[in-house]
Coordinates of C-alpha atoms in Angstrom, one line a residue:
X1 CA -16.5 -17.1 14.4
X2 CA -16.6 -14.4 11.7
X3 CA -14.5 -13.3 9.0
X4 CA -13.6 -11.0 6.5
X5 CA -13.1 -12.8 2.8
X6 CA -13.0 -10.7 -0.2
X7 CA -13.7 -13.0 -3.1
X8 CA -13.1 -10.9 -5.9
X9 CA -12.8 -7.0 -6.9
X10 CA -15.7 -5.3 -5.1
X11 CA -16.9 -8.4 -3.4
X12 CA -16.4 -8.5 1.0
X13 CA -18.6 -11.0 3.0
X14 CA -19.1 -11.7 5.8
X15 CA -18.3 -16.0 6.6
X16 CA -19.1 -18.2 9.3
X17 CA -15.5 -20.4 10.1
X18 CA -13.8 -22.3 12.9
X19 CA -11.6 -20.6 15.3
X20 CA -8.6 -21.4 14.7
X21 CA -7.0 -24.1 16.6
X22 CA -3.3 -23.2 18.0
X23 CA -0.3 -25.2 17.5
X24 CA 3.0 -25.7 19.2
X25 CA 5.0 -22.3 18.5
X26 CA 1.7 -20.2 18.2
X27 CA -0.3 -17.8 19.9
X28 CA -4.0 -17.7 19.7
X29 CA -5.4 -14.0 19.4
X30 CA -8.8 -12.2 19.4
X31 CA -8.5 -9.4 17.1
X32 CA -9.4 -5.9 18.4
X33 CA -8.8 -3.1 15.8
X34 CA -7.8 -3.6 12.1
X35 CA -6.9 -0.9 9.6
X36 CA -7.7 -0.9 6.3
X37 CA -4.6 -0.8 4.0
X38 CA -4.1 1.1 1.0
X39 CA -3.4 -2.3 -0.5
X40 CA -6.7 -3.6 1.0
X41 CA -8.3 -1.1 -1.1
X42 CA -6.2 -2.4 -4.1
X43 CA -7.6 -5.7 -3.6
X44 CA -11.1 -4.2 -3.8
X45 CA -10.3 -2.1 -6.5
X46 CA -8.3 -5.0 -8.5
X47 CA -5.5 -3.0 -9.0
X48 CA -3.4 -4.5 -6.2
X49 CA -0.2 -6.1 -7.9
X50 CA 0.1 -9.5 -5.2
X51 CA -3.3 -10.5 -3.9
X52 CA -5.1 -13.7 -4.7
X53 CA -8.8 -14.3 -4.4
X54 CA -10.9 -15.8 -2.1
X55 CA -8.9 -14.4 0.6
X56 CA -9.6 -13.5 4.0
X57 CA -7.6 -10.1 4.4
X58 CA -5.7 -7.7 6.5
X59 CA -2.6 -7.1 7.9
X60 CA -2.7 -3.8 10.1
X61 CA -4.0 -4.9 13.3
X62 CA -4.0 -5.0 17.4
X63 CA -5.1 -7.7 19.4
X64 CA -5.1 -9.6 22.8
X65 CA -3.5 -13.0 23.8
X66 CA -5.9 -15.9 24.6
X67 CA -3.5 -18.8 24.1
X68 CA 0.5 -19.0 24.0
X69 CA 3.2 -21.3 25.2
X70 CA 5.5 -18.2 25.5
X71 CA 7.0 -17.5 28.9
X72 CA 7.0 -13.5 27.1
X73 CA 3.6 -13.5 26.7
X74 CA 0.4 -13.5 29.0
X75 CA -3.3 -14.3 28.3
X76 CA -5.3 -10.5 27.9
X77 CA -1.6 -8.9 26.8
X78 CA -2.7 -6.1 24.1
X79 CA 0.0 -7.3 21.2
X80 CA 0.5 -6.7 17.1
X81 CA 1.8 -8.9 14.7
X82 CA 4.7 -9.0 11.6
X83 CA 2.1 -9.7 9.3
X84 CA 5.3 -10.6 6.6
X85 CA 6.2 -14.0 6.1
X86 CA 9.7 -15.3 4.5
X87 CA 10.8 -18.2 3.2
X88 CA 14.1 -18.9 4.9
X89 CA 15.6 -20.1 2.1
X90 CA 16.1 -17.8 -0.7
X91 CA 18.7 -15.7 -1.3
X92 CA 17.2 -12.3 0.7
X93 CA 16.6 -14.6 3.2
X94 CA 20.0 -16.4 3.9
X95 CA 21.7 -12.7 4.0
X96 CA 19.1 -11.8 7.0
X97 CA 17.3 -9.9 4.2
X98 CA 13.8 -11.1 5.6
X99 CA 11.6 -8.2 4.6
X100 CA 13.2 -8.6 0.5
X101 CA 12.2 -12.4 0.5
X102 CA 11.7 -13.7 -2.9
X103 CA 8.5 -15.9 -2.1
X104 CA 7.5 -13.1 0.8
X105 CA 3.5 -13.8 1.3
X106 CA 1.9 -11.1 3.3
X107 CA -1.3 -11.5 5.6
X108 CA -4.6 -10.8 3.9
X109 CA -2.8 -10.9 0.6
X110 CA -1.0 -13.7 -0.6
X111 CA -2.1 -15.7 2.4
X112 CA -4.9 -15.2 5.4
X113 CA -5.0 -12.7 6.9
X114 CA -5.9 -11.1 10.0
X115 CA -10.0 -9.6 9.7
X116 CA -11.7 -12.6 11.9
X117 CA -12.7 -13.0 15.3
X118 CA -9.5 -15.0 16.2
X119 CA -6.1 -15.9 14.6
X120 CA -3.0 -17.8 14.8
X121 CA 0.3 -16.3 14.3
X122 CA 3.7 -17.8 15.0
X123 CA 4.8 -16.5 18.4
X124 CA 8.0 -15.0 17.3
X125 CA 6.2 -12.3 15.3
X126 CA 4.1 -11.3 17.9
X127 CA 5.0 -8.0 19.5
X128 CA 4.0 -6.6 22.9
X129 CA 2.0 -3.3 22.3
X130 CA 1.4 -2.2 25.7
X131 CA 1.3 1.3 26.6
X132 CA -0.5 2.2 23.4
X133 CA -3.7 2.7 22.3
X134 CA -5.3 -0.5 20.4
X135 CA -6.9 1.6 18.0
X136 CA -3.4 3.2 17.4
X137 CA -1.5 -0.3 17.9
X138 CA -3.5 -1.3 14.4
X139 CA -1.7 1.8 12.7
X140 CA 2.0 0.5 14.0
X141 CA 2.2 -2.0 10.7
X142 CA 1.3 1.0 8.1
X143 CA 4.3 3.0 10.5
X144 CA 6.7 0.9 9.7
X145 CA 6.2 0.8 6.1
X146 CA 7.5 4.5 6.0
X147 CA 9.8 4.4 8.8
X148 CA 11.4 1.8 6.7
X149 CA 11.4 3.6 3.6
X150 CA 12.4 6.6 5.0
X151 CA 15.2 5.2 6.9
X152 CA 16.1 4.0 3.1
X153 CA 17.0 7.3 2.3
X154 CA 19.2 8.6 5.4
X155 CA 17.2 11.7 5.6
X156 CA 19.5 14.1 7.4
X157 CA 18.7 17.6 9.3
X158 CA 17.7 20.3 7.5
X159 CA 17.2 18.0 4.6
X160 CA 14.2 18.9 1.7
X161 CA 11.9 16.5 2.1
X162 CA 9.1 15.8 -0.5
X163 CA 6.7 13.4 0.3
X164 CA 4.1 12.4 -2.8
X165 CA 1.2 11.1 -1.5
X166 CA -1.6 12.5 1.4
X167 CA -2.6 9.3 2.3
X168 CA -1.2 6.9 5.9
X169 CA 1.9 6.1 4.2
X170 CA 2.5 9.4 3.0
X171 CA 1.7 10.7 6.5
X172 CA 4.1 8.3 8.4
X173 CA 6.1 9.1 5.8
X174 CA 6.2 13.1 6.9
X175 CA 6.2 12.1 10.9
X176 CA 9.4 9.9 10.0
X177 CA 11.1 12.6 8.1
X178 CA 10.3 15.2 10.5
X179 CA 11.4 13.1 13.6
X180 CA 14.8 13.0 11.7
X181 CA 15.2 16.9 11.2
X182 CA 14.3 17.2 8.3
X183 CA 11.8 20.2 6.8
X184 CA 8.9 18.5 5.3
X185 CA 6.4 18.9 2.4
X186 CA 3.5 17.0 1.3
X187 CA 2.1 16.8 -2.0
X188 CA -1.4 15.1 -3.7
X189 CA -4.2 15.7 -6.3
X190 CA -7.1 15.9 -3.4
X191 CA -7.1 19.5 -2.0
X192 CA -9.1 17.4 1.1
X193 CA -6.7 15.7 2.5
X194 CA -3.7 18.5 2.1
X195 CA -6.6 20.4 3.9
X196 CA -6.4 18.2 6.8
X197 CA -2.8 17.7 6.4
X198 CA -2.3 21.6 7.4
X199 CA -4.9 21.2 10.2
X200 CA -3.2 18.3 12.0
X201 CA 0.0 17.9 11.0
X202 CA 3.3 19.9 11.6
X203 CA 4.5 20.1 8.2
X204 CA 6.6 23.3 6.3
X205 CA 4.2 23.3 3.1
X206 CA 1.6 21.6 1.4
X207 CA 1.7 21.2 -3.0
X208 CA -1.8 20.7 -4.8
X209 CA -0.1 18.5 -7.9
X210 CA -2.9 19.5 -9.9
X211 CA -0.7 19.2 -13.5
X212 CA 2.9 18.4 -13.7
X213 CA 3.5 21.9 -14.3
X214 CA 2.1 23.5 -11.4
X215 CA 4.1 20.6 -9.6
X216 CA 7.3 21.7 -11.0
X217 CA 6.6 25.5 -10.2
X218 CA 5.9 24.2 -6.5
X219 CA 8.9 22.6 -6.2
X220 CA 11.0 24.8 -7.9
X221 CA 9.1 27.6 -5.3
X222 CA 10.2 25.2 -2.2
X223 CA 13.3 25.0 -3.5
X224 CA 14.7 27.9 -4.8
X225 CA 15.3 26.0 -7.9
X226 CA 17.6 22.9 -7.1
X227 CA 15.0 20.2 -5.9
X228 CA 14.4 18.2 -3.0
X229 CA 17.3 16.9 -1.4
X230 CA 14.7 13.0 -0.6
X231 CA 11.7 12.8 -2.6
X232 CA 9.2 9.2 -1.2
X233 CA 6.7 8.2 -3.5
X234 CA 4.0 6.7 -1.3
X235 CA 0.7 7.0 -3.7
X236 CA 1.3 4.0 -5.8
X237 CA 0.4 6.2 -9.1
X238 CA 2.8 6.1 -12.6
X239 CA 2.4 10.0 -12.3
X240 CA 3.8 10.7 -8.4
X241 CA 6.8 8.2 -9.8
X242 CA 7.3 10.8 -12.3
X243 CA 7.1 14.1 -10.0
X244 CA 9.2 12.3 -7.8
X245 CA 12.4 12.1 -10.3
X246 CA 12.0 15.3 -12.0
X247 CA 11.0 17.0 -8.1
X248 CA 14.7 15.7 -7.0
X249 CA 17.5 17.3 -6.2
X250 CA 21.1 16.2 -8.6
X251 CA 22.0 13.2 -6.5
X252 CA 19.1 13.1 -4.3
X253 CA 17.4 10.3 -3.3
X254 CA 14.3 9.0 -4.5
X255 CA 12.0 6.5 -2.1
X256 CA 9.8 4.1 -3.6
X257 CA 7.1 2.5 -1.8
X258 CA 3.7 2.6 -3.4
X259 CA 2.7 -0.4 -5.3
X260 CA 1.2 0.1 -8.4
X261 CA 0.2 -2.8 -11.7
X262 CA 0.4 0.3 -13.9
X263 CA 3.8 0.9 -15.4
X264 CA 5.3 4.4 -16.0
X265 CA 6.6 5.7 -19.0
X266 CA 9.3 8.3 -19.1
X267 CA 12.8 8.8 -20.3
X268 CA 15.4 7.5 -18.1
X269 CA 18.3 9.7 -19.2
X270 CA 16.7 11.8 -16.7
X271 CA 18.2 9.8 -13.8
X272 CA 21.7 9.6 -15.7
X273 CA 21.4 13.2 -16.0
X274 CA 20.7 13.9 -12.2
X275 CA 23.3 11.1 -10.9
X276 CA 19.9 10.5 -9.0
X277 CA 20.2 7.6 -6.6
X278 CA 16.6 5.6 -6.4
X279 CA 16.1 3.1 -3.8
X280 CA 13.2 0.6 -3.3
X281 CA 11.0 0.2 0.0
X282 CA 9.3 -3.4 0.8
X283 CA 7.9 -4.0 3.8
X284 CA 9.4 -3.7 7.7
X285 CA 11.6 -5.6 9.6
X286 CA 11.4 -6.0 13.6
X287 CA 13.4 -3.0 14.2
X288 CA 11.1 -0.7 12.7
X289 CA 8.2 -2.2 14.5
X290 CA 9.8 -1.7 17.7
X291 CA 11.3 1.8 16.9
X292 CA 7.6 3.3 15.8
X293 CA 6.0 1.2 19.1
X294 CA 8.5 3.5 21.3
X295 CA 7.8 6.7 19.1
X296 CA 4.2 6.3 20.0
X297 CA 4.9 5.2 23.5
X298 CA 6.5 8.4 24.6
X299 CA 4.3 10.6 22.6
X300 CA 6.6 11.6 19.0
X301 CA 3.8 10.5 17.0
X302 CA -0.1 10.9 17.6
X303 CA -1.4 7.7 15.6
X304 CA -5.3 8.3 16.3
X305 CA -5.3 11.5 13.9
X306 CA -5.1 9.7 11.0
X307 CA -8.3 7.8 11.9
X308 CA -11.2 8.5 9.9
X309 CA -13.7 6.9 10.9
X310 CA -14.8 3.0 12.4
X311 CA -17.0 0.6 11.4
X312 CA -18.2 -2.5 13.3
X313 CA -16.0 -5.5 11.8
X314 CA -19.7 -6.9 10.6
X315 CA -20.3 -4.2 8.4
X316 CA -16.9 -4.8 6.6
X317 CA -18.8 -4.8 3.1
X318 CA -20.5 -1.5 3.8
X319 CA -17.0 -0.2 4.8
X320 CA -14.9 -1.0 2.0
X321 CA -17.8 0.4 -0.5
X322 CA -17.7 3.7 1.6
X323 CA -13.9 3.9 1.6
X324 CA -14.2 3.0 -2.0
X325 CA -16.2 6.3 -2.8
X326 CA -14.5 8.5 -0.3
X327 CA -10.9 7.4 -0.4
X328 CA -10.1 11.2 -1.7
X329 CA -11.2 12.3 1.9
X330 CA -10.9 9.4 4.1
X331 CA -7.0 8.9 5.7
X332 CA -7.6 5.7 7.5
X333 CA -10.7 3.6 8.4
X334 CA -10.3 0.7 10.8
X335 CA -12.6 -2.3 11.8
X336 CA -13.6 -3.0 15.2
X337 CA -13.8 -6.6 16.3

């Protein structure tokens, strides 16, 4: 079969390997749809903080069961995947922490991942997906991310929402936020994307953070002065950390999810001063890949906007160099298999 390696920053081939041989406890899948992550393009880029190289990668994906020894499971059954696999054993783990495992190692990045023809995956994190889409079911694991981050925050109705990057995450991030009553805003540097943002999305305002001061006249504009009562971080940029604590609200919350190897700079008295409370965001648990499945299910959340564009699974190295050029006005690309 084929698959996907990436064996270095800017490197994707294309490899000849076995199929995958299943073992007691796991299902044998052929891959239909994968997205390509934000972190994917990290990899690319060699900026991503966890991957290791040579590594066959992805993680957002939908698929159909060949082989299982489940009595929940069927042969052609359209299914996704936890791509996030914990240790058992450390601390997170043992308090049912899963998704904050110490030694966590994530498909396509500290271990393989899921761009091949076929894969293995332990059964128990193998999730029906039908009723949706499969080129939406490979956007579920990107939908959890910010369900999960949002959920972090315990947006409430009528809330200020500020959401700091245009990209999937930042998207789900708005869809979450706005299925909790809250009013949302987006901000980013590429006037593209908040373009498309206010052509497909049902969002109260859009910010160009062109410079931090036209970022802090936006705010204060959106606002009336006092901040945002959530801000999320979902770029994985030093500078949307910083818009996000000087755009919040005194004791608001601040959401991080993006990932970044860059470190920020900037004077923490500032949090202090705003009694601002900031919470991390890793990963998803089960719950939130079964609440997003049943937002999509009965229609809250239109995954297929956020789809780009497709290339064939064998063009994967052609992709990723198109995505790398274009990532300023491309939301999502997937793969098809």
């Amino acid at each position: 079969m084929k698959s996907v390696v990436m064996t270095g920053p800017g490197c994707v081939e294309i490899r000849e390997v076995h199929i995958p041989r299943r073992k007691p406890g796991e299902t044998l899948l052929r891959l239909l749809f994968g997205g390509i992550c934000g972190s994917d393009l990290g990899s690319y880029r060699g900026t991503n903080f966890y991957v290791s190289y040579p590594r066959t990668i992805g993680h957002e994906f939908s698929a159909e069961v060949v082989e299982t020894d489940s009595a929940e499971l069927r042969p052609g059954q359209l299914v996704t995947c936890n791509p996030y696999f914990n240790c058992g054993s450390c601390y997170s783990c043992r308090r049912g922490l899963v998704n904050c495992c110490v030694n966590n190692q994530t498909m396509g990045v500290q271990r393989e991942g899921a761009f091949a023809e076929y894969i293995t995956v332990p059964t128990e994190r193998v999730y029906s997906g039908e009723g949706i889409d499969p080129r939406e079911l490979a956007l579920i694991e990107p939908f959890c991310i910010s369900h999960h981050g949002v959920s972090r925050a315990a947006v409430q109705p009528g809330e200020k929402v500020l959401i700091m990057g245009a990209g999937a995450i930042g998207l789900l991030a708005a869809e979450t936020a706005r299925l909790q009553g809250a009013k949302v805003y987006i901000a980013d540097i590429a006037l593209e994307k908040l373009r498309f943002v206010q052509e497909n999305f049902s969002v109260d305002g859009c910010i160009l953070n062109s410079s931090e001061e036209a970022l802090a006249e936006a705010v204060a504009s959106a606002t009336d002065g006092n901040g945002f009562d959530v801000t999320v971080e979902a770029a994985g940029a030093p500078q949307s950390f910083l818009g996000c604590v000087n755009a919040s609200a005194s004791m608001g919350r601040m959401v991080q999810i993006g990932v970044s190897k860059t470190p920020a700079e900037f004077n923490f008295t500032l949090l202090q001063k705003k009694e601002l409370n900031v919470l991390g965001s890793r990963a998803a648990t089960k719950a939130d890949f079964i609440q997003t499945m049943q937002h999509v299910r009965e229609g809250r959340v239109e995954l297929s906007r956020l789809i780009s564009c497709t290339y064939p699974a064998s063009e994967a190295p052609a992709a990723f160099a198109h995505l790398h050029e274009n990532a300023g006005s491309i939301v999502k690309m997937e793969l098809e298999f």
